[in-house]
Coordinates of N, CA and C in Angstrom, one line a residue:
M1 N -10.9 2.1 -9.3 CA -9.8 1.9 -9.6 C -9.2 1.8 -8.1
T2 N -7.8 2.1 -7.9 CA -7.1 1.8 -6.0 C -6.0 2.7 -6.1
L3 N -6.1 3.9 -4.8 CA -5.2 4.8 -4.9 C -4.3 4.4 -3.9
P4 N -3.2 5.5 -3.8 CA -2.2 5.1 -2.8 C -2.4 5.7 -1.3
Y5 N -2.8 5.0 -0.3 CA -3.1 4.9 1.0 C -1.4 5.3 1.6
P6 N -1.2 6.3 2.7 CA -2.2 7.4 2.3 C -1.7 8.4 1.6
A7 N -2.8 9.2 1.1 CA -2.2 9.7 0.3 C -3.8 10.7 0.0
P8 N -3.8 12.2 -0.3 CA -5.1 12.8 -0.4 C -6.1 11.9 -1.7
L9 N -7.2 11.9 -1.0 CA -7.9 10.9 -2.3 C -8.9 12.2 -2.8
A10 N -9.1 12.5 -2.5 CA -10.4 13.3 -3.3 C -9.2 14.5 -4.4
E11 N -7.8 14.3 -4.3 CA -7.3 15.3 -5.5 C -6.8 14.2 -6.0
G12 N -6.7 12.5 -5.8 CA -6.3 11.8 -6.4 C -7.5 11.6 -7.5
A13 N -8.9 11.5 -7.1 CA -9.4 11.4 -7.9 C -9.8 12.3 -8.8
R14 N -9.7 12.9 -8.5 CA -10.0 14.9 -9.3 C -8.9 14.0 -10.5
D15 N -7.8 14.1 -10.1 CA -6.5 14.0 -11.8 C -7.0 12.6 -12.5
V16 N -7.5 12.0 -12.3 CA -7.9 10.9 -12.9 C -8.9 11.1 -13.8
Q17 N -9.7 11.7 -12.9 CA -11.0 12.0 -14.0 C -10.5 13.1 -15.1
R18 N -9.9 14.0 -14.5 CA -9.5 14.8 -15.6 C -8.4 14.3 -16.4
H19 N -7.6 13.1 -16.1 CA -6.8 12.5 -16.8 C -8.0 11.4 -17.8
V20 N -9.2 11.1 -18.3 CA -9.9 10.6 -18.1 C -10.5 11.4 -19.1
V21 N -11.2 12.2 -19.0 CA -11.5 13.5 -19.8 C -11.0 14.0 -20.9
D22 N -10.1 14.2 -21.0 CA -8.9 15.0 -21.6 C -8.1 14.1 -22.7
R23 N -8.0 12.6 -22.2 CA -7.4 11.7 -23.0 C -8.6 10.9 -24.4
T24 N -10.0 11.1 -23.2 CA -11.2 10.4 -24.3 C -11.6 11.6 -25.7
K25 N -11.3 12.7 -25.1 CA -11.2 13.7 -26.0 C -10.0 13.7 -27.3
E26 N -8.9 13.2 -26.5 CA -7.6 13.7 -27.6 C -7.9 12.0 -28.5
L27 N -8.6 10.7 -28.0 CA -8.6 9.8 -28.5 C -9.8 9.9 -29.7
T28 N -10.9 10.4 -29.3 CA -12.2 9.9 -29.9 C -12.5 11.2 -30.6
G29 N -12.1 12.3 -29.8 CA -13.0 13.9 -30.5 C -14.4 14.7 -29.8
L30 N -14.5 13.2 -28.7 CA -15.8 13.1 -28.1 C -15.9 14.6 -26.8
D31 N -16.4 15.3 -26.8 CA -16.7 16.2 -25.3 C -17.1 15.1 -24.1
V32 N -16.5 15.1 -23.3 CA -17.3 14.6 -21.9 C -17.1 15.9 -21.0
P33 N -18.2 15.8 -20.5 CA -17.7 16.6 -19.1 C -17.8 15.9 -18.2
T34 N -17.7 15.1 -17.6 CA -17.3 15.2 -16.5 C -16.9 13.4 -16.7
A35 N -16.3 12.4 -15.7 CA -15.7 11.3 -15.9 C -16.3 10.7 -14.9
R36 N -17.2 9.4 -14.6 CA -17.3 8.9 -12.7 C -15.8 8.0 -12.7
V37 N -15.4 8.2 -11.8 CA -14.6 7.1 -11.2 C -14.8 6.8 -9.5
D38 N -14.8 5.2 -9.5 CA -14.7 4.6 -8.3 C -13.8 4.5 -8.3
V39 N -13.5 5.1 -6.2 CA -12.1 4.3 -5.7 C -12.8 3.0 -5.3
T40 N -12.1 1.8 -5.4 CA -12.7 0.8 -4.3 C -11.9 0.1 -3.7
A41 N -10.4 0.3 -3.6 CA -9.1 0.1 -2.6 C -8.2 1.2 -2.7
L42 N -7.6 0.7 -1.5 CA -6.8 1.5 -0.9 C -5.0 0.2 -1.0
A43 N -4.3 1.5 -1.4 CA -3.0 0.3 -1.7 C -2.0 0.9 -0.4
A44 N -2.4 0.1 0.4 CA -1.3 0.5 1.9 C 0.1 0.4 1.4
P45 N 1.1 1.3 2.1 CA 2.5 1.3 1.3 C 2.8 0.1 1.9
K46 N 4.4 -0.2 1.0 CA 5.1 -1.6 1.1 C 6.2 -1.8 1.9
Y47 N 6.3 -1.8 2.9 CA 7.2 -2.5 4.3 C 7.9 -3.4 4.3
S48 N 9.2 -3.1 3.6 CA 10.1 -4.1 3.6 C 10.5 -4.7 5.0
R49 N 10.9 -6.0 5.3 CA 10.9 -6.0 6.5 C 12.4 -6.9 6.3
T50 N 13.2 -6.4 7.6 CA 14.7 -6.2 8.2 C 14.8 -7.3 8.6
P51 N 16.3 -7.9 8.3 CA 16.9 -9.3 8.3 C 17.0 -9.6 9.7
A52 N 17.0 -10.7 10.7 CA 17.7 -10.4 11.5 C 19.0 -9.7 11.7
S53 N 20.0 -9.7 12.4 CA 21.5 -9.3 12.6 C 21.6 -10.8 12.3
P54 N 23.1 -11.1 11.6 CA 23.7 -12.2 12.1 C 24.7 -12.5 12.9
T55 N 24.6 -11.7 13.7 CA 25.3 -11.2 15.3 C 24.1 -11.8 16.3
E56 N 22.4 -11.8 15.7 CA 21.4 -12.3 16.6 C 21.2 -13.6 17.0
D57 N 21.5 -13.8 18.2 CA 21.4 -16.0 17.9 C 20.1 -16.3 18.5
T58 N 19.6 -16.6 16.6 CA 18.0 -16.7 16.6 C 17.2 -18.1 16.8
N59 N 18.5 -19.2 16.9 CA 18.4 -20.5 17.9 C 18.0 -20.6 19.1
S60 N 18.5 -19.5 20.5 CA 18.2 -19.5 21.1 C 16.9 -19.8 22.0
P61 N 16.5 -21.2 22.7 CA 15.1 -21.3 23.2 C 13.8 -20.5 24.0
T62 N 14.6 -19.2 23.5 CA 13.7 -17.9 24.3 C 14.1 -17.1 23.6
T63 N 14.4 -16.9 22.2 CA 14.6 -16.4 20.9 C 13.0 -16.1 20.7
A64 N 12.6 -14.9 20.7 CA 11.0 -14.9 19.5 C 11.0 -15.5 18.6
R65 N 9.8 -16.0 18.5 CA 9.2 -16.9 17.2 C 9.2 -15.9 16.1
R66 N 8.7 -14.9 16.3 CA 8.6 -14.1 14.9 C 9.9 -12.8 15.4
W67 N 10.0 -12.3 14.1 CA 11.1 -11.4 13.9 C 10.5 -10.2 14.6
W68 N 9.7 -9.8 14.7 CA 9.0 -8.3 15.2 C 8.0 -8.5 16.4
S69 N 8.2 -9.7 17.2 CA 7.2 -10.3 18.1 C 8.7 -9.5 19.2
P70 N 8.2 -8.7 20.1 CA 9.3 -8.2 21.3 C 8.8 -9.9 22.4
A71 N 7.6 -10.4 22.5 CA 7.5 -11.8 23.5 C 8.9 -12.6 23.7
E72 N 9.1 -13.3 24.2 CA 9.9 -14.5 24.3 C 8.8 -15.7 24.7
L73 N 10.2 -17.0 24.3 CA 9.1 -18.2 24.4 C 9.8 -18.0 25.9
P74 N 8.5 -19.1 26.5 CA 9.3 -19.6 28.0 C 10.2 -20.2 27.6
S75 N 10.6 -20.3 29.1 CA 12.2 -21.1 29.1 C 11.5 -22.8 29.2
P76 N 12.2 -24.2 28.4 CA 12.2 -24.8 28.7 C 12.7 -26.1 30.0
C77 N 11.2 -26.6 30.5 CA 11.1 -27.1 31.5 C 12.5 -27.9 32.1

């Protein structure tokens, strides 16, 4: 299973285990002492890119190639 990151991983895994045990009992009537949960991945938060401001001159030859990069391109000779 994949858990969000950053988050309290041990608590999240215990919550899933509890849920699996409860649902198994509810759906099948079987008593399951514990459920094995394997965390196989962590999901990083998705950040939204902020578009360039309409007032910025993005066609300037010295404007950074990437919106997130502070580095400017060398000026043409």
